[in-house]
mmCIF file of C-alpha atoms in Angstrom:
data_model
loop_
_atom_site.group_PDB
_atom_site.id
_atom_site.type_symbol
_atom_site.label_atom_id
_atom_site.label_comp_id
_atom_site.label_asym_id
_atom_site.label_seq_id
_atom_site.Cartn_x
_atom_site.Cartn_y
_atom_site.Cartn_z
ATOM 1 C CA MET J 4 52.245 8.185 72.798
ATOM 2 C CA LYS J 5 50.096 9.815 75.483
ATOM 3 C CA ASN J 6 52.409 8.592 78.289
ATOM 4 C CA LEU J 7 55.387 10.091 76.474
ATOM 5 C CA ILE J 8 53.635 13.415 76.239
ATOM 6 C CA LEU J 9 52.606 13.403 79.893
ATOM 7 C CA ASN J 10 56.157 12.558 80.986
ATOM 8 C CA ALA J 11 57.500 15.409 78.889
ATOM 9 C CA LEU J 12 54.995 17.795 80.433
ATOM 10 C CA ALA J 13 55.846 16.724 83.938
ATOM 11 C CA PHE J 14 59.528 17.074 83.294
ATOM 12 C CA GLY J 15 59.089 20.477 81.861
ATOM 13 C CA LEU J 16 56.931 21.634 84.784
ATOM 14 C CA ALA J 17 59.458 20.386 87.329
ATOM 15 C CA ALA J 18 62.246 22.124 85.544
ATOM 16 C CA SER J 19 60.391 25.393 85.481
ATOM 17 C CA LEU J 20 59.920 25.327 89.246
ATOM 18 C CA GLN J 21 63.645 25.016 89.961
ATOM 19 C CA PRO J 22 65.733 28.160 90.706
ATOM 20 C CA ALA J 23 67.437 29.811 87.837
ATOM 21 C CA ALA J 24 70.853 28.913 89.211
ATOM 22 C CA HIS J 25 70.156 25.238 88.739
ATOM 23 C CA ALA J 26 68.809 25.498 85.142
ATOM 24 C CA GLN J 27 72.017 24.311 83.690
ATOM 25 C CA PHE J 28 72.718 20.564 83.820
ATOM 26 C CA GLY J 29 76.006 19.017 84.359
ATOM 27 C CA SER J 30 76.118 17.819 80.758
ATOM 28 C CA GLY J 31 75.952 21.345 79.476
ATOM 29 C CA ILE J 32 72.316 21.113 78.221
ATOM 30 C CA VAL J 33 70.057 24.037 79.104
ATOM 31 C CA PHE J 34 66.312 23.356 79.338
ATOM 32 C CA ASP J 35 64.036 25.871 77.633
ATOM 33 C CA PRO J 36 60.383 25.689 78.972
ATOM 34 C CA THR J 37 59.017 27.736 76.092
ATOM 35 C CA GLN J 38 60.444 25.434 73.459
ATOM 36 C CA ALA J 39 59.210 22.421 75.413
ATOM 37 C CA GLY J 40 55.634 23.825 75.439
ATOM 38 C CA HIS J 41 55.838 24.355 71.716
ATOM 39 C CA ALA J 42 57.040 20.800 71.228
ATOM 40 C CA VAL J 43 54.176 19.447 73.320
ATOM 41 C CA THR J 44 51.693 21.501 71.273
ATOM 42 C CA GLN J 45 53.153 20.215 67.997
ATOM 43 C CA ILE J 46 52.982 16.637 69.254
ATOM 44 C CA GLU J 47 49.361 17.090 70.213
ATOM 45 C CA ASN J 48 48.582 18.628 66.771
ATOM 46 C CA GLU J 49 50.358 15.775 65.044
ATOM 47 C CA GLU J 50 48.390 13.285 67.122
ATOM 48 C CA ARG J 51 45.096 14.960 66.138
ATOM 49 C CA SER J 52 46.216 15.035 62.509
ATOM 50 C CA ILE J 53 47.027 11.340 62.644
ATOM 51 C CA ALA J 54 43.640 10.619 64.179
ATOM 52 C CA ASN J 55 41.889 12.629 61.477
ATOM 53 C CA GLU J 56 43.818 10.755 58.808
ATOM 54 C CA ALA J 57 42.904 7.476 60.376
ATOM 55 C CA GLN J 58 39.237 8.560 60.421
ATOM 56 C CA GLN J 59 39.458 9.640 56.792
ATOM 57 C CA ILE J 60 40.965 6.272 55.896
ATOM 58 C CA GLU J 61 38.134 4.529 57.715
ATOM 59 C CA GLN J 62 35.576 6.697 55.886
ATOM 60 C CA GLY J 63 37.325 5.930 52.634
ATOM 61 C CA GLN J 64 37.044 2.248 53.321
ATOM 62 C CA GLN J 65 33.350 2.666 54.050
ATOM 63 C CA ILE J 66 32.877 4.597 50.789
ATOM 64 C CA PHE J 67 34.776 1.912 48.958
ATOM 65 C CA THR J 68 32.547 -0.776 50.541
ATOM 66 C CA ASN J 69 29.431 1.131 49.579
ATOM 67 C CA THR J 70 30.749 1.634 46.057
ATOM 68 C CA VAL J 71 31.318 -2.055 45.735
ATOM 69 C CA LYS J 72 27.775 -2.750 46.920
ATOM 70 C CA ILE J 73 26.377 -0.224 44.457
ATOM 71 C CA ALA J 74 28.403 -1.774 41.642
ATOM 72 C CA THR J 75 27.136 -5.235 42.640
ATOM 73 C CA THR J 76 23.521 -4.027 42.712
ATOM 74 C CA ALA J 77 24.001 -2.333 39.346
ATOM 75 C CA LEU J 78 25.455 -5.514 37.889
ATOM 76 C CA GLN J 79 22.503 -7.506 39.194
ATOM 77 C CA ALA J 80 20.096 -4.959 37.704
ATOM 78 C CA TYR J 81 21.901 -5.171 34.431
ATOM 79 C CA ASN J 82 21.585 -8.958 34.452
ATOM 80 C CA VAL J 83 17.854 -8.748 35.179
ATOM 81 C CA ALA J 84 17.379 -6.184 32.410
ATOM 82 C CA LYS J 85 19.328 -8.394 30.025
ATOM 83 C CA GLN J 86 17.149 -11.392 30.889
ATOM 84 C CA GLN J 87 13.976 -9.296 30.378
ATOM 85 C CA TYR J 88 15.258 -8.042 27.024
ATOM 86 C CA GLU J 89 16.082 -11.574 25.908
ATOM 87 C CA LEU J 90 12.628 -12.754 27.013
ATOM 88 C CA ALA J 91 10.961 -9.862 25.196
ATOM 89 C CA HIS J 92 12.986 -10.597 22.096
ATOM 90 C CA GLN J 93 12.023 -14.248 22.274
ATOM 91 C CA MET J 94 8.382 -13.324 22.719
ATOM 92 C CA ILE J 95 8.580 -11.101 19.631
ATOM 93 C CA LEU J 96 9.942 -13.953 17.586
ATOM 94 C CA ALA J 97 7.703 -16.581 19.238
ATOM 95 C CA PRO J 98 4.458 -16.013 17.254
ATOM 96 C CA ARG J 99 6.114 -16.780 13.921
ATOM 97 C CA MET J 100 8.374 -19.532 15.257
ATOM 98 C CA LEU J 101 5.871 -21.318 17.419
ATOM 99 C CA TYR J 102 2.405 -20.611 16.003
ATOM 100 C CA ALA J 103 2.944 -20.222 12.261
ATOM 101 C CA ARG J 104 3.140 -23.976 11.703
ATOM 102 C CA LEU J 105 -0.133 -24.479 13.648
ATOM 103 C CA LEU J 106 -2.237 -22.131 11.483
ATOM 104 C CA SER J 107 -4.875 -23.972 9.444
ATOM 105 C CA PRO J 108 -5.876 -22.850 5.971
ATOM 106 C CA THR J 109 -8.853 -20.524 5.790
ATOM 107 C CA THR J 110 -12.252 -21.785 4.624
ATOM 108 C CA ASP J 111 -14.036 -18.691 3.264
ATOM 109 C CA LEU J 112 -17.701 -18.610 2.436
ATOM 110 C CA MET J 113 -17.402 -19.215 -1.261
ATOM 111 C CA MET J 114 -19.385 -17.350 -3.859
ATOM 112 C CA LEU J 115 -21.957 -19.282 -5.846
ATOM 113 C CA GLN J 116 -20.863 -20.070 -9.369
ATOM 114 C CA GLN J 117 -23.205 -19.895 -12.385
ATOM 115 C CA ILE J 118 -23.323 -23.386 -13.915
ATOM 116 C CA SER J 119 -26.197 -22.948 -16.263
ATOM 117 C CA ASN J 120 -29.142 -20.666 -16.936
ATOM 118 C CA THR J 121 -31.371 -22.866 -19.009
ATOM 119 C CA TYR J 122 -34.565 -20.855 -18.925
ATOM 120 C CA GLY J 123 -33.001 -17.468 -18.224
ATOM 121 C CA ASN J 124 -34.476 -17.036 -14.764
ATOM 122 C CA SER J 125 -31.766 -18.338 -12.375
ATOM 123 C CA MET J 126 -29.117 -15.651 -12.818
ATOM 124 C CA GLY J 127 -30.930 -13.148 -10.582
ATOM 125 C CA TRP J 128 -31.267 -15.673 -7.816
ATOM 126 C CA LEU J 129 -27.515 -16.443 -7.898
ATOM 127 C CA ASN J 130 -26.625 -12.769 -7.903
ATOM 128 C CA SER J 131 -28.893 -12.171 -4.937
ATOM 129 C CA ALA J 132 -27.392 -15.145 -3.082
ATOM 130 C CA ASN J 133 -23.930 -13.616 -3.575
ATOM 131 C CA THR J 134 -24.799 -9.955 -2.847
ATOM 132 C CA GLY J 135 -28.187 -9.903 -1.046
ATOM 133 C CA ASN J 136 -29.597 -7.435 -3.562
ATOM 134 C CA GLY J 137 -33.000 -7.924 -5.266
ATOM 135 C CA ALA J 138 -33.927 -10.996 -3.255
ATOM 136 C CA ALA J 139 -37.693 -10.536 -3.598
ATOM 137 C CA VAL J 140 -37.637 -10.206 -7.414
ATOM 138 C CA ALA J 141 -35.051 -12.985 -7.826
ATOM 139 C CA TYR J 142 -37.134 -15.404 -5.682
ATOM 140 C CA GLN J 143 -40.276 -14.721 -7.650
ATOM 141 C CA GLN J 144 -38.420 -15.332 -10.917
ATOM 142 C CA VAL J 145 -37.381 -18.835 -9.950
ATOM 143 C CA GLY J 146 -40.621 -19.795 -8.167
ATOM 144 C CA VAL J 147 -44.206 -20.382 -9.280
ATOM 145 C CA PRO J 148 -45.915 -16.998 -9.349
ATOM 146 C CA ARG J 149 -48.336 -16.437 -6.532
ATOM 147 C CA THR J 150 -51.821 -15.346 -7.283
ATOM 148 C CA THR J 151 -52.987 -11.960 -6.016
ATOM 149 C CA ASN J 152 -56.672 -12.946 -5.985
ATOM 150 C CA VAL J 153 -58.529 -15.514 -3.918
ATOM 151 C CA VAL J 154 -59.277 -18.845 -5.477
ATOM 152 C CA PRO J 155 -62.565 -19.239 -7.347
ATOM 153 C CA GLY J 156 -65.421 -20.422 -5.130
ATOM 154 C CA TYR J 157 -63.881 -19.063 -1.974
ATOM 155 C CA ALA J 158 -66.844 -16.715 -1.298
ATOM 156 C CA SER J 159 -69.377 -19.560 -1.705
ATOM 157 C CA ALA J 160 -67.515 -21.982 0.485
ATOM 158 C CA SER J 161 -68.532 -22.695 4.068
ATOM 159 C CA PHE J 162 -66.824 -20.913 6.928
ATOM 160 C CA ALA J 163 -64.751 -23.950 7.692
ATOM 161 C CA GLY J 164 -63.736 -24.252 4.047
ATOM 162 C CA GLN J 165 -62.759 -20.576 3.906
ATOM 163 C CA GLN J 166 -60.595 -21.045 7.011
ATOM 164 C CA GLN J 167 -58.740 -23.965 5.416
ATOM 165 C CA ILE J 168 -58.193 -22.093 2.186
ATOM 166 C CA ALA J 169 -57.036 -18.978 3.990
ATOM 167 C CA ALA J 170 -54.608 -21.036 6.163
ATOM 168 C CA GLN J 171 -53.046 -22.569 3.160
ATOM 169 C CA GLY J 172 -52.741 -19.195 1.438
ATOM 170 C CA ALA J 173 -51.132 -17.718 4.605
ATOM 171 C CA THR J 174 -48.614 -20.565 4.645
ATOM 172 C CA ILE J 175 -47.688 -19.741 1.045
ATOM 173 C CA ASP J 176 -47.316 -16.004 1.786
ATOM 174 C CA ILE J 177 -45.283 -16.572 4.941
ATOM 175 C CA GLY J 178 -43.061 -19.120 3.210
ATOM 176 C CA ASP J 179 -42.349 -16.667 0.411
ATOM 177 C CA SER J 180 -41.417 -14.014 2.944
ATOM 178 C CA VAL J 181 -39.136 -16.313 4.932
ATOM 179 C CA MET J 182 -37.377 -17.640 1.811
ATOM 180 C CA THR J 183 -36.859 -14.137 0.459
ATOM 181 C CA THR J 184 -35.417 -12.965 3.789
ATOM 182 C CA ASN J 185 -33.143 -15.973 3.988
ATOM 183 C CA LEU J 186 -31.854 -15.327 0.506
ATOM 184 C CA GLN J 187 -31.112 -11.684 1.299
ATOM 185 C CA VAL J 188 -29.433 -12.482 4.643
ATOM 186 C CA LEU J 189 -27.162 -15.203 3.154
ATOM 187 C CA GLY J 190 -26.288 -12.981 0.191
ATOM 188 C CA THR J 191 -25.364 -10.071 2.479
ATOM 189 C CA ILE J 192 -23.208 -12.301 4.667
ATOM 190 C CA ARG J 193 -21.456 -13.781 1.648
ATOM 191 C CA ALA J 194 -20.840 -10.281 0.192
ATOM 192 C CA ASN J 195 -19.254 -9.110 3.492
ATOM 193 C CA GLN J 196 -17.081 -12.199 3.767
ATOM 194 C CA ALA J 197 -14.297 -10.813 1.578
ATOM 195 C CA ALA J 198 -13.871 -7.685 3.710
ATOM 196 C CA ARG J 199 -14.064 -9.700 6.941
ATOM 197 C CA GLN J 200 -11.475 -12.192 5.700
ATOM 198 C CA SER J 201 -9.198 -9.302 4.855
ATOM 199 C CA ASP J 202 -9.528 -7.958 8.459
ATOM 200 C CA ILE J 203 -8.736 -11.414 9.804
ATOM 201 C CA ALA J 204 -5.645 -11.686 7.582
ATOM 202 C CA ASN J 205 -4.418 -8.233 8.682
ATOM 203 C CA LEU J 206 -4.975 -9.162 12.318
ATOM 204 C CA GLU J 207 -3.045 -12.420 11.810
ATOM 205 C CA THR J 208 -0.144 -10.581 10.149
ATOM 206 C CA ALA J 209 0.036 -7.990 12.932
ATOM 207 C CA SER J 210 0.032 -10.818 15.554
ATOM 208 C CA GLN J 211 2.988 -12.551 13.971
ATOM 209 C CA THR J 212 5.064 -9.519 12.971
ATOM 210 C CA GLN J 213 8.525 -8.845 14.427
ATOM 211 C CA ASP J 214 7.960 -5.087 14.350
ATOM 212 C CA PRO J 215 8.619 -3.748 17.899
ATOM 213 C CA SER J 216 5.865 -1.141 17.499
ATOM 214 C CA GLN J 217 3.331 -3.962 17.143
ATOM 215 C CA GLN J 218 4.563 -5.721 20.266
ATOM 216 C CA THR J 219 3.660 -3.047 22.791
ATOM 217 C CA VAL J 220 0.994 -3.499 25.354
ATOM 218 C CA MET J 221 -1.314 -0.962 23.670
ATOM 219 C CA ALA J 222 -0.940 -2.569 20.252
ATOM 220 C CA THR J 223 -1.624 -6.017 21.696
ATOM 221 C CA LEU J 224 -4.770 -4.763 23.473
ATOM 222 C CA GLN J 225 -5.978 -3.209 20.203
ATOM 223 C CA ARG J 226 -5.559 -6.540 18.436
ATOM 224 C CA ILE J 227 -7.490 -8.242 21.178
ATOM 225 C CA ASN J 228 -10.319 -5.695 20.815
ATOM 226 C CA GLN J 229 -10.396 -6.191 17.045
ATOM 227 C CA ALA J 230 -10.540 -9.952 17.431
ATOM 228 C CA LEU J 231 -13.431 -9.630 19.905
ATOM 229 C CA LEU J 232 -15.312 -7.349 17.516
ATOM 230 C CA LEU J 233 -14.852 -9.787 14.633
ATOM 231 C CA GLN J 234 -16.042 -12.602 16.894
ATOM 232 C CA LEU J 235 -19.160 -10.629 17.858
ATOM 233 C CA ARG J 236 -19.998 -9.794 14.248
ATOM 234 C CA THR J 237 -19.592 -13.444 13.284
ATOM 235 C CA GLN J 238 -21.807 -14.415 16.170
ATOM 236 C CA GLN J 239 -24.416 -11.939 14.981
ATOM 237 C CA ASP J 240 -24.398 -13.524 11.502
ATOM 238 C CA ALA J 241 -24.699 -16.951 12.987
ATOM 239 C CA ASN J 242 -27.633 -15.771 15.136
ATOM 240 C CA GLN J 243 -29.333 -14.281 12.080
ATOM 241 C CA ILE J 244 -28.962 -17.573 10.158
ATOM 242 C CA ASN J 245 -30.296 -19.556 13.101
ATOM 243 C CA ALA J 246 -33.288 -17.207 13.404
ATOM 244 C CA ASP J 247 -34.066 -17.580 9.731
ATOM 245 C CA LEU J 248 -33.831 -21.374 9.987
ATOM 246 C CA ALA J 249 -36.170 -21.315 12.968
ATOM 247 C CA LEU J 250 -38.697 -19.302 10.934
ATOM 248 C CA GLN J 251 -38.414 -21.747 8.037
ATOM 249 C CA GLN J 252 -39.017 -24.655 10.396
ATOM 250 C CA MET J 253 -41.995 -22.805 11.870
ATOM 251 C CA VAL J 254 -43.518 -22.464 8.387
ATOM 252 C CA ALA J 255 -43.020 -26.177 7.759
ATOM 253 C CA GLN J 256 -44.480 -27.039 11.143
ATOM 254 C CA LYS J 257 -47.440 -24.745 10.428
ATOM 255 C CA GLN J 258 -48.107 -26.540 7.187
ATOM 256 C CA GLN J 259 -48.143 -29.887 9.006
ATOM 257 C CA GLN J 260 -50.375 -28.543 11.725
ATOM 258 C CA ASP J 261 -52.822 -27.113 9.174
ATOM 259 C CA ALA J 262 -52.994 -30.502 7.397
ATOM 260 C CA MET J 263 -53.665 -32.280 10.654
ATOM 261 C CA LYS J 264 -56.299 -29.813 11.704
ATOM 262 C CA SER J 265 -58.031 -30.103 8.375
ATOM 263 C CA ALA J 266 -58.051 -33.835 8.613
ATOM 264 C CA PHE J 267 -59.542 -33.786 12.116
ATOM 265 C CA ARG J 268 -62.156 -31.283 10.999
ATOM 266 C CA ASP J 269 -63.101 -33.395 7.997
ATOM 267 C CA SER J 270 -63.313 -36.527 10.248
ATOM 268 C CA ALA J 271 -65.518 -34.659 12.730
ATOM 269 C CA GLY J 272 -68.020 -33.734 10.004
ATOM 270 C CA TYR J 273 -67.837 -37.052 8.271
ATOM 271 C CA GLU J 274 -70.748 -38.579 10.210
ATOM 272 C CA SER J 275 -73.180 -35.758 9.369
ATOM 273 C CA TYR J 276 -72.020 -35.825 5.726
ATOM 274 C CA TYR J 277 -72.472 -39.575 5.621
ATOM 275 C CA ASN J 278 -75.972 -39.408 7.113
ATOM 276 C CA ALA J 279 -77.000 -36.604 4.745
ATOM 277 C CA ASN J 280 -75.602 -38.066 1.578
ATOM 278 C CA ILE J 281 -74.308 -41.591 1.708
ATOM 279 C CA THR J 282 -77.081 -43.052 3.812
ATOM 280 C CA THR J 283 -79.862 -41.601 1.593
ATOM 281 C CA THR J 284 -78.224 -42.934 -1.546
ATOM 282 C CA SER J 285 -77.518 -46.337 -0.125
ATOM 283 C CA GLY J 286 -81.037 -46.576 1.292
ATOM 284 C CA GLY J 287 -82.601 -45.823 -2.061
ATOM 285 C CA ALA J 288 -80.434 -48.414 -3.724
ATOM 286 C CA ALA J 289 -81.466 -50.980 -1.162
ATOM 287 C CA ASN J 290 -85.170 -50.236 -1.746
ATOM 288 C CA LEU J 291 -84.744 -50.667 -5.490
ATOM 289 C CA LEU J 292 -83.029 -53.971 -4.997
ATOM 290 C CA THR J 293 -85.798 -55.098 -2.619
ATOM 291 C CA GLN J 294 -88.505 -54.113 -5.016
ATOM 292 C CA SER J 295 -86.858 -55.884 -7.910
ATOM 293 C CA TYR J 296 -86.941 -59.145 -6.028
#
């Protein structure tokens, strides 16, 4: 194309340099330089137009390629989103499908049942064991009443004797306090068991529900926090029971220690008691037997 244009230009220039008398060819064709210049210009414009169209076609191909890539990426994103949705839907249904069959029946802390009240004094103790109310009065009703005064002869007893009597009395007082506290603690825990079991049941229902609003991250975190709080409160109750049992064991151990200490004290004074009482009596009896013979 370029060679054709250059040849046409050269031919036109040569023709324009010839004298006017030779402008006419033998075939009768007359060359017009002006029209030739216009033709060359039109050819150049057409060439530029064709080049622009070729560039536009190339750009269109590039746009089409980019569009195909975008569509491919969008399709891949759609497939990923679809897989995530199916996974989320399966996770929503999973608690009921996978875990419901693994749930064990609940074992609540049962309320004490009144079997009999033969002497009319056990009802208060059972009510206190179920509610934690009136533990001190209920315990005194079912136990031997404690005396508010010291035993007769305490003032005239020796110092060692007073210590032994006071130790036994302290064991009784401490034991009554520990038993009353244990009764109140166990009754309070048993009374709160119904509300706590209701909280656990609600938490279990929310964990297995298919409601999308309960499957959000925030709702799941709230259930985790509630479960931790329930676990902490249960641990507090267990710690309270263990502490009360430790106190009760300490009272029993104190009673054993007091008995052992009293025995050792009695054995330590046995020699002086024997010399002051038994030896004199046995010696007098021996003298009487000797004199009789």
